[in-house]
Short mmCIF file of C-alpha atoms and ligand atoms in Angstrom, two decimals:
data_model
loop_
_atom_site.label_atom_id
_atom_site.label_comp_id
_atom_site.label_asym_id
_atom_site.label_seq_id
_atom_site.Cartn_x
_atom_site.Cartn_y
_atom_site.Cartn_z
CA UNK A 454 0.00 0.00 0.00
CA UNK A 455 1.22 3.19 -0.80
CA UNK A 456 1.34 6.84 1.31
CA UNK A 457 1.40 9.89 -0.37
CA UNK A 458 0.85 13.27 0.69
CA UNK A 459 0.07 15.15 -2.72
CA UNK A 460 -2.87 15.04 -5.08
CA UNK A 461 -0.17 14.42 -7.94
CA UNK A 462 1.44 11.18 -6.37
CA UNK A 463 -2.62 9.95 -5.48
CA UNK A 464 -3.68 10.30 -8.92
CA UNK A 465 -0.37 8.23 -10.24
CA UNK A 466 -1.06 5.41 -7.78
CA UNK A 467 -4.23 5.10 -8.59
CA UNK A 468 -5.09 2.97 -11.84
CA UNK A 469 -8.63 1.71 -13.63
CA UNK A 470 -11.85 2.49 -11.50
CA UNK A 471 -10.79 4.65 -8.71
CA UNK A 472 -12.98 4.36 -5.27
CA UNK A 473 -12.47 7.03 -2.70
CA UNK A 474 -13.79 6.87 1.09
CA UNK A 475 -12.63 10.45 2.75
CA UNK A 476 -11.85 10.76 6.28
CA UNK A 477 -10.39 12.77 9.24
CA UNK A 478 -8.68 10.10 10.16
CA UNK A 479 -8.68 8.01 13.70
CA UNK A 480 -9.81 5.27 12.01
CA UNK A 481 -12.58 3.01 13.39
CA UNK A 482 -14.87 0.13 12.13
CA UNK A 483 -17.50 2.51 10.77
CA UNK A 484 -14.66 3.86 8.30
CA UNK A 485 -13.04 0.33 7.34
CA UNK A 486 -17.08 -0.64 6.23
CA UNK A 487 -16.49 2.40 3.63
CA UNK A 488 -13.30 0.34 2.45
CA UNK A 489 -14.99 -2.58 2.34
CA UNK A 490 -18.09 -1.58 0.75
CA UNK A 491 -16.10 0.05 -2.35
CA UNK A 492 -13.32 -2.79 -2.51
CA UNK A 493 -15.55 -5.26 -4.99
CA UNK A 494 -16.53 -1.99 -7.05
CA UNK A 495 -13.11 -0.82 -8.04
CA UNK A 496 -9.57 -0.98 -8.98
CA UNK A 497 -7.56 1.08 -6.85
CA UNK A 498 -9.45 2.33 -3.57
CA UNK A 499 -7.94 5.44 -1.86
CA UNK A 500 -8.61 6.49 1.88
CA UNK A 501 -8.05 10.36 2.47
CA UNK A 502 -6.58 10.97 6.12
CA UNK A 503 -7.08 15.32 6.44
CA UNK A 504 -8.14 16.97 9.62
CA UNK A 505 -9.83 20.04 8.08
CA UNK A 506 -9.57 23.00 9.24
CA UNK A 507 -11.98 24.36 7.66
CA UNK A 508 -15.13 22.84 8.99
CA UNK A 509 -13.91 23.18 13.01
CA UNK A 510 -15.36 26.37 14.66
CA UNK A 511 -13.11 28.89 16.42
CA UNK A 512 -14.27 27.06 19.47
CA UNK A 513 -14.56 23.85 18.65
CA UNK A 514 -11.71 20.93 19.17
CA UNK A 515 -9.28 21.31 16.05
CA UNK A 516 -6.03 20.95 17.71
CA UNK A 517 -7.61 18.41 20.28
CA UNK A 518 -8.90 16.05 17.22
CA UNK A 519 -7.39 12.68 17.97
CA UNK A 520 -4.54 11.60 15.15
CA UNK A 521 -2.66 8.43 14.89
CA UNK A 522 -1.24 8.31 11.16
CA UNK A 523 0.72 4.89 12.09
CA UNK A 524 -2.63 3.32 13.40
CA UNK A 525 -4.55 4.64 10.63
CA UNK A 526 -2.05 3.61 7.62
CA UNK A 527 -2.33 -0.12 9.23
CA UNK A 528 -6.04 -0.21 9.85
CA UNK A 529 -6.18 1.13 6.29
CA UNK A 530 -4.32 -1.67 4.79
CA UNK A 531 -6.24 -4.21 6.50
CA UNK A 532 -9.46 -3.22 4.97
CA UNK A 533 -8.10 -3.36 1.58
CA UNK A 534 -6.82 0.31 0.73
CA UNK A 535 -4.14 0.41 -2.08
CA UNK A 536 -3.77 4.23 -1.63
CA UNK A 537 -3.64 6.51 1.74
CA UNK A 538 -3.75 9.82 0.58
CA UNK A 539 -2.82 12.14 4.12
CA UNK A 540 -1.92 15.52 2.65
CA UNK A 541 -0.74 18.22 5.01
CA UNK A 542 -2.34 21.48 5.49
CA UNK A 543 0.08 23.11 2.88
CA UNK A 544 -0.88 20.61 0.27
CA UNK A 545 -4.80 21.08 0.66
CA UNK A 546 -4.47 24.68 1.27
CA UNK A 547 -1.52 26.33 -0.35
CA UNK A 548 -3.34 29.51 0.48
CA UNK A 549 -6.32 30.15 2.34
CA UNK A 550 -8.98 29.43 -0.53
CA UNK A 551 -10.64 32.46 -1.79
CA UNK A 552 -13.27 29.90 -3.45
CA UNK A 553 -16.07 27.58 -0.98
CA UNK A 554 -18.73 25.30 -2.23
CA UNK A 555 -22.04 26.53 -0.04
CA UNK A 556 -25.15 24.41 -0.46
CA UNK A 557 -27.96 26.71 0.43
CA UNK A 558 -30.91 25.48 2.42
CA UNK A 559 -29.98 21.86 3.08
CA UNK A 560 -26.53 23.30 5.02
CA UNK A 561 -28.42 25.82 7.41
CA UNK A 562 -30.87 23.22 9.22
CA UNK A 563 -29.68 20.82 11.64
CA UNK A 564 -26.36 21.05 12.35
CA UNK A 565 -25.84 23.87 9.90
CA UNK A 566 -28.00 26.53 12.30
CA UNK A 567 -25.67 25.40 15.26
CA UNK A 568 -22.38 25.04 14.01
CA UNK A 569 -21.73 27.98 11.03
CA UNK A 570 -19.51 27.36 8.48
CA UNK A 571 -19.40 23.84 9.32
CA UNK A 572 -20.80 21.98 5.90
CA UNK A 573 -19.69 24.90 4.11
CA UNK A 574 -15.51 23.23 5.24
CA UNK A 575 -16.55 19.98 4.53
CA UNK A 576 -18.49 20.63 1.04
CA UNK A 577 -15.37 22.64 0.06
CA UNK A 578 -12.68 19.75 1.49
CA UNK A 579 -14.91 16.97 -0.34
CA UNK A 580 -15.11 19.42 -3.78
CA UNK A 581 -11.33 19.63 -3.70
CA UNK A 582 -11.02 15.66 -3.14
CA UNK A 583 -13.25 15.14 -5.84
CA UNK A 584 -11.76 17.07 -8.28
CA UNK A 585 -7.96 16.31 -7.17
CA UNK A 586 -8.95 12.44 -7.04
CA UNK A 587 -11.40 12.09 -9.79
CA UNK A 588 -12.75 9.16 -8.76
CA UNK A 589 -15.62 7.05 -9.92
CA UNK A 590 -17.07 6.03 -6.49
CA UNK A 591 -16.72 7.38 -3.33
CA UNK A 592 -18.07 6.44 -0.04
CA UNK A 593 -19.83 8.31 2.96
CA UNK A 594 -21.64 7.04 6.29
CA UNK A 595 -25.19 7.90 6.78
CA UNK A 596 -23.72 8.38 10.52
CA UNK A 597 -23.45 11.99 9.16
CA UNK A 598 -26.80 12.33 7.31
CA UNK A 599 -27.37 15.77 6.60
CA UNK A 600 -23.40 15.73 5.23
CA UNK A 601 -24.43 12.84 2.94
CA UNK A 602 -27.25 14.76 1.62
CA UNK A 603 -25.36 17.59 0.93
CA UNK A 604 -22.56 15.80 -0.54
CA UNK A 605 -25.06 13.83 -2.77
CA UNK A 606 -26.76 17.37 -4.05
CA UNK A 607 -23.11 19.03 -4.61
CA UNK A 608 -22.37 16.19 -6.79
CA UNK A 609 -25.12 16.91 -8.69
CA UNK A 610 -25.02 20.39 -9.04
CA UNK A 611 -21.51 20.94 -9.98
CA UNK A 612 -21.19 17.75 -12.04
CA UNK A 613 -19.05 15.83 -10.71
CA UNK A 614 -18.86 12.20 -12.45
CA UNK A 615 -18.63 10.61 -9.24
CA UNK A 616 -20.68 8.28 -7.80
CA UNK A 617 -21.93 8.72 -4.41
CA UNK A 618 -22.47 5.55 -2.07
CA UNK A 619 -24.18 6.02 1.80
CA UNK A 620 -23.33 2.98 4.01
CA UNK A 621 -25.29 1.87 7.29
CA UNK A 622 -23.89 3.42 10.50
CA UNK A 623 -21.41 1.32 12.49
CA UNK A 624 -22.35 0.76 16.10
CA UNK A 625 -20.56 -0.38 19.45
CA UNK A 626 -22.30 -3.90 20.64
CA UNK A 627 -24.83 -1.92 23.02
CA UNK A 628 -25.88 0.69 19.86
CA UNK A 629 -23.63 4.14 20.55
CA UNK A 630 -22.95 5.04 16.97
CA UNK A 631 -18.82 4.97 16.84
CA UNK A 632 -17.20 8.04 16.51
CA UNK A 633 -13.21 9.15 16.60
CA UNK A 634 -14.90 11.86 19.16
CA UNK A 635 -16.13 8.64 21.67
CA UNK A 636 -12.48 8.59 21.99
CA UNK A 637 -13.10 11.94 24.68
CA UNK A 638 -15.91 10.49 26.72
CA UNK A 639 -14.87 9.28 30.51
CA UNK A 640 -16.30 5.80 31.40
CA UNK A 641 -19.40 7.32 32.49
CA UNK A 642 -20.00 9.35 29.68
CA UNK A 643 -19.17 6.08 27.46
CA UNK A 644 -22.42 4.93 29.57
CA UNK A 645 -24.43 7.73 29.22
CA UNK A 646 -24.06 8.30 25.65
CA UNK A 647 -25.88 5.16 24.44
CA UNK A 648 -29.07 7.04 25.40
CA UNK A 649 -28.90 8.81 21.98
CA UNK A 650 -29.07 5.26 19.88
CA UNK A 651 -31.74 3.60 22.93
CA UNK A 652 -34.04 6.68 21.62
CA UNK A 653 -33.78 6.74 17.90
CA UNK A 654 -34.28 2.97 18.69
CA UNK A 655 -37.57 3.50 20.97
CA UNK A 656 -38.75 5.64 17.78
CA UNK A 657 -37.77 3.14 15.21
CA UNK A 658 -39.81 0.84 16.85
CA UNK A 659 -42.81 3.15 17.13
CA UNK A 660 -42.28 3.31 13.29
CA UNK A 661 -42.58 -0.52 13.08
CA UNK A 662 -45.77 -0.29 14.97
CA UNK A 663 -47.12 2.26 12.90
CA UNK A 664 -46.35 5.67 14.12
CA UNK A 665 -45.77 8.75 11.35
CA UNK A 666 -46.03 11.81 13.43
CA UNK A 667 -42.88 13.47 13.66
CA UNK A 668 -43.30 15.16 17.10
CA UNK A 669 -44.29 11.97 18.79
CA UNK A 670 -41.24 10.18 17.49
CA UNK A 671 -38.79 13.29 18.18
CA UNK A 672 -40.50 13.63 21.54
CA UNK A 673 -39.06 9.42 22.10
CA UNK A 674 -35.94 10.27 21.49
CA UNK A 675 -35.58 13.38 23.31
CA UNK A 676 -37.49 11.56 25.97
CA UNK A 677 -35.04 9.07 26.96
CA UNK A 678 -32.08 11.04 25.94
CA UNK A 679 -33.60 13.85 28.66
CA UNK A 680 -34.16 11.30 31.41
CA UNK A 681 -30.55 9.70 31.31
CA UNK A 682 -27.92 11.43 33.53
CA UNK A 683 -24.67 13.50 31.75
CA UNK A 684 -26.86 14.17 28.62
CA UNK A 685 -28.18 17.04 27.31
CA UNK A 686 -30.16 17.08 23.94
CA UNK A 687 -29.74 19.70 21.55
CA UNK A 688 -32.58 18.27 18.86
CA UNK A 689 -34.29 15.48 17.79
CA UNK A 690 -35.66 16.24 14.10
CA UNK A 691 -37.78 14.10 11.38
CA UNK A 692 -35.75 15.37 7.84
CA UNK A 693 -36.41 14.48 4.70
CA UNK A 694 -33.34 12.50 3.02
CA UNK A 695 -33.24 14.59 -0.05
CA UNK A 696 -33.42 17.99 0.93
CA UNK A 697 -32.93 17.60 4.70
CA UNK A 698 -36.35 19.80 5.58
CA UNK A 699 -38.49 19.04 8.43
CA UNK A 700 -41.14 16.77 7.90
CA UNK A 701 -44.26 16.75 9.84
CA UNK A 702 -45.24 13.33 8.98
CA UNK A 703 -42.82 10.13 7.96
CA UNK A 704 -44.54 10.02 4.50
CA UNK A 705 -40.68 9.79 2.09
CA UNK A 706 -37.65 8.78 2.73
CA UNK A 707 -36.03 10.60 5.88
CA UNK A 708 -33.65 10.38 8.52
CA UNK A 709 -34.62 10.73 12.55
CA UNK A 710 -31.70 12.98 13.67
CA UNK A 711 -30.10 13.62 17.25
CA UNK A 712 -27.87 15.79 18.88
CA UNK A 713 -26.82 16.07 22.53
CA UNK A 714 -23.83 17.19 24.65
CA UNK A 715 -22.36 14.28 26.69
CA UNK A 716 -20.24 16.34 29.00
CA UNK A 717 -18.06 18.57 26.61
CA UNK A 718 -18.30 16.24 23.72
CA UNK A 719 -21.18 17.06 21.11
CA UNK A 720 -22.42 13.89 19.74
CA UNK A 721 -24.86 13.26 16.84
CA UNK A 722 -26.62 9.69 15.70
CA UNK A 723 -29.78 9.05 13.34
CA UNK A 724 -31.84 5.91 12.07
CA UNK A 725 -32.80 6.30 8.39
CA UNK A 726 -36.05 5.50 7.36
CA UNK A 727 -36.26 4.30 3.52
CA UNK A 728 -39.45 4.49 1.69
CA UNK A 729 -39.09 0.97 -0.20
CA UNK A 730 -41.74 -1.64 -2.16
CA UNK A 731 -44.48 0.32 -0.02
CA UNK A 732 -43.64 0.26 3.43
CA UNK A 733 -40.81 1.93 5.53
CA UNK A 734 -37.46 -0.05 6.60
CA UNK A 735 -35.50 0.94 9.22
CA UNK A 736 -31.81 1.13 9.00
CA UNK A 737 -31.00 0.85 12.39
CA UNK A 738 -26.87 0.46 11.33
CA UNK A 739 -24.34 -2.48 12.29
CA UNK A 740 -23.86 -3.72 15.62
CA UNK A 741 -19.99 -5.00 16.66
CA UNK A 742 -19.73 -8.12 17.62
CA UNK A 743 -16.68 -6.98 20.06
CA UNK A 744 -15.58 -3.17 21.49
CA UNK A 745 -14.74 -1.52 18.39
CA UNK A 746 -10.73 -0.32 17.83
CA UNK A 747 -11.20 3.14 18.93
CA UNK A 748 -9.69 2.28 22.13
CA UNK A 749 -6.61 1.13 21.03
CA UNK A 750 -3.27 2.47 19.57
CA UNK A 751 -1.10 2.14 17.13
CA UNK A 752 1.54 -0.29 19.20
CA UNK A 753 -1.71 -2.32 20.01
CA UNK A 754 -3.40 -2.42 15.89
P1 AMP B 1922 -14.99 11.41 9.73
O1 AMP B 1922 -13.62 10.86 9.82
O2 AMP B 1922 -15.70 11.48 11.05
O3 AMP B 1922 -15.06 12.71 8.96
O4 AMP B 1922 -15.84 10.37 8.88
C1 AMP B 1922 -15.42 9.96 7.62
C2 AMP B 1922 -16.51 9.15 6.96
O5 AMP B 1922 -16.81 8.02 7.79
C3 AMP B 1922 -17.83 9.92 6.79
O6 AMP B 1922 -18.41 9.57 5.55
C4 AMP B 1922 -18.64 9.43 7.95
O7 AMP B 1922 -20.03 9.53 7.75
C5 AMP B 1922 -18.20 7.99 8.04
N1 AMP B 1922 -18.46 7.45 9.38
C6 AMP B 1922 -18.08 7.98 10.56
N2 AMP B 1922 -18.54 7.23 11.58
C7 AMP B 1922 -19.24 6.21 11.03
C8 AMP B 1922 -19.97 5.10 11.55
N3 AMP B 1922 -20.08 4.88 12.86
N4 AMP B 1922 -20.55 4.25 10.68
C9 AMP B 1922 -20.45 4.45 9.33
N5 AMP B 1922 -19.78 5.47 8.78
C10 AMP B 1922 -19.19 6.34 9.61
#
């Protein structure tokens, strides 16, 4: 497998159909399922490794953001990457970019009203891997929902001959959705935090019995996300997949989202809903079958 840190030396290594699953790194299960979902669909497959700037607030945890590039080049490998492409901030940003990719409407609900600027860093970061890539597939997780949405619509408006795949969230054997930010929680926020999955799980299953109102099935998972000690909700929110607008009623394909503050550490988590053959599934995401590698390092991978 090959490490480069320039868009030059990632386009030579990469031969035939190209696949391309970006990242910030701090690798987990949820990412290697991006690998592994693209490695039957392509020649080469490339993981980007980039912490960007760009989409961290002035107060939010930039220089904090965990970052193991050992751990992550042999996690990376082991999932079946031919290509790690971990460009420094020099190489993405030779100056600070006087051009940004903004996706109106769909990246000012959600998280967009409460973290500015975020999806306008990552629609820019994922514009410039497109274009210095040029894949033909790339991967996202449908852990980030609303980013997947707007990811899919960028694609579409500027052009881009890329393919856009969403994969099922990744979850720790008890449901909390994994995360390279799980790696701040203390043991009892660990605990805590599974109260965000237990409620989009409650409402799932209110779907299953028949339930389309949007407020009763935001009100479950604020409900038990409210009563569990150490977390405090920000929003639970019915959104339409496409254009990420608040629905009133489950009547298309949408996305149940959460947010809440487990101590310091912001967490979000969803269940999609997908309007199929007539009748709603669930996609409640992938459950470990062991404690995920978050916790270890790169002596231990
Ligand atoms: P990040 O490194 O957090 O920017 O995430 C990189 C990619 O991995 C994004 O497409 C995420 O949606 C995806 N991802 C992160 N966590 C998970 C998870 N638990 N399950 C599936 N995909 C995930």
């Amino acid at each position: 497998m090959n490490v480069v840190p320039t868009f030059a030396a990632a386009r030579d290594s990469a031969a035939g159909r190209v696949g391309l699953v970006p990242t910030m790194g701090f690798l987990h299960e949820g990412h290697l399922s991006l690998l592994e979902a693209l490695r039957p669909q392509c020649d080469t497959l490339v993981m980007s490794l980039f912490v960007n700037p760009l989409q961290f607030g002035p107060t939010e945890d930039l220089s904090r953001y965990p970052r193991d590039l050992e751990r992550d080049v042999t996690l990376a490998a082991s999932a079946g990457a031919d290509v790690v492409f971990a460009p420094d901030v020099d190489e993405m940003y030779p100056e600070p970019p006087a051009t940004s990719v903004s996706v109106a409407d769909l990246a000012f609900r959600l998280d967009g009203e409460r973290r500015p600027g975020h999806f306008k860093g990552v629609a820019t970061v994922v514009a410039k891997l497109l274009a210095g890539i040029q894949p033909d597939i790339a991967a996202f997780g449908r852990k980030d929902a609303q980013q997947l949405a707007i990811i899919r619509r960028l694609v579409a408006d500027l052009s881009f001959p890329t393919t856009v795949v969403g994969c099922p969230i990744v979850r720790e054997m008890d449901g909390l959705a994994l995360s390279s930010r799980n790696t701040y929680l203390s043991g009892d926020e660990r605990d805590a935090a599974v109260a965000l999955s237990r409620g989009l799980m409650a409402a799932a299953d209110a779907v299953a019995e028949g339930e389309r109102d949007s407020r009763a099935l935001e009100a479950l998972a604020l409900g038990v996300m409210a009563s569990t000690d150490g977390v405090e909700p920000d929003y639970a929110e019915l959104a339409s997949q496409h254009d990420v607008s608040r629905l009133t009623e489950l009547d298309r394909s949408a996305f149940l989202a959460v947010a809440a503050r487990v101590g310091p550490t912001r967490l979000i988590d969803n269940v999609h809903f997908d309007w199929d053959a007539g009748a709603f599934g669930a996609d409640r995401g992938i459950r470990l079958t062991a404690p995920s590698v978050l916790y270890t390092v790169s002596e231990e991978v």
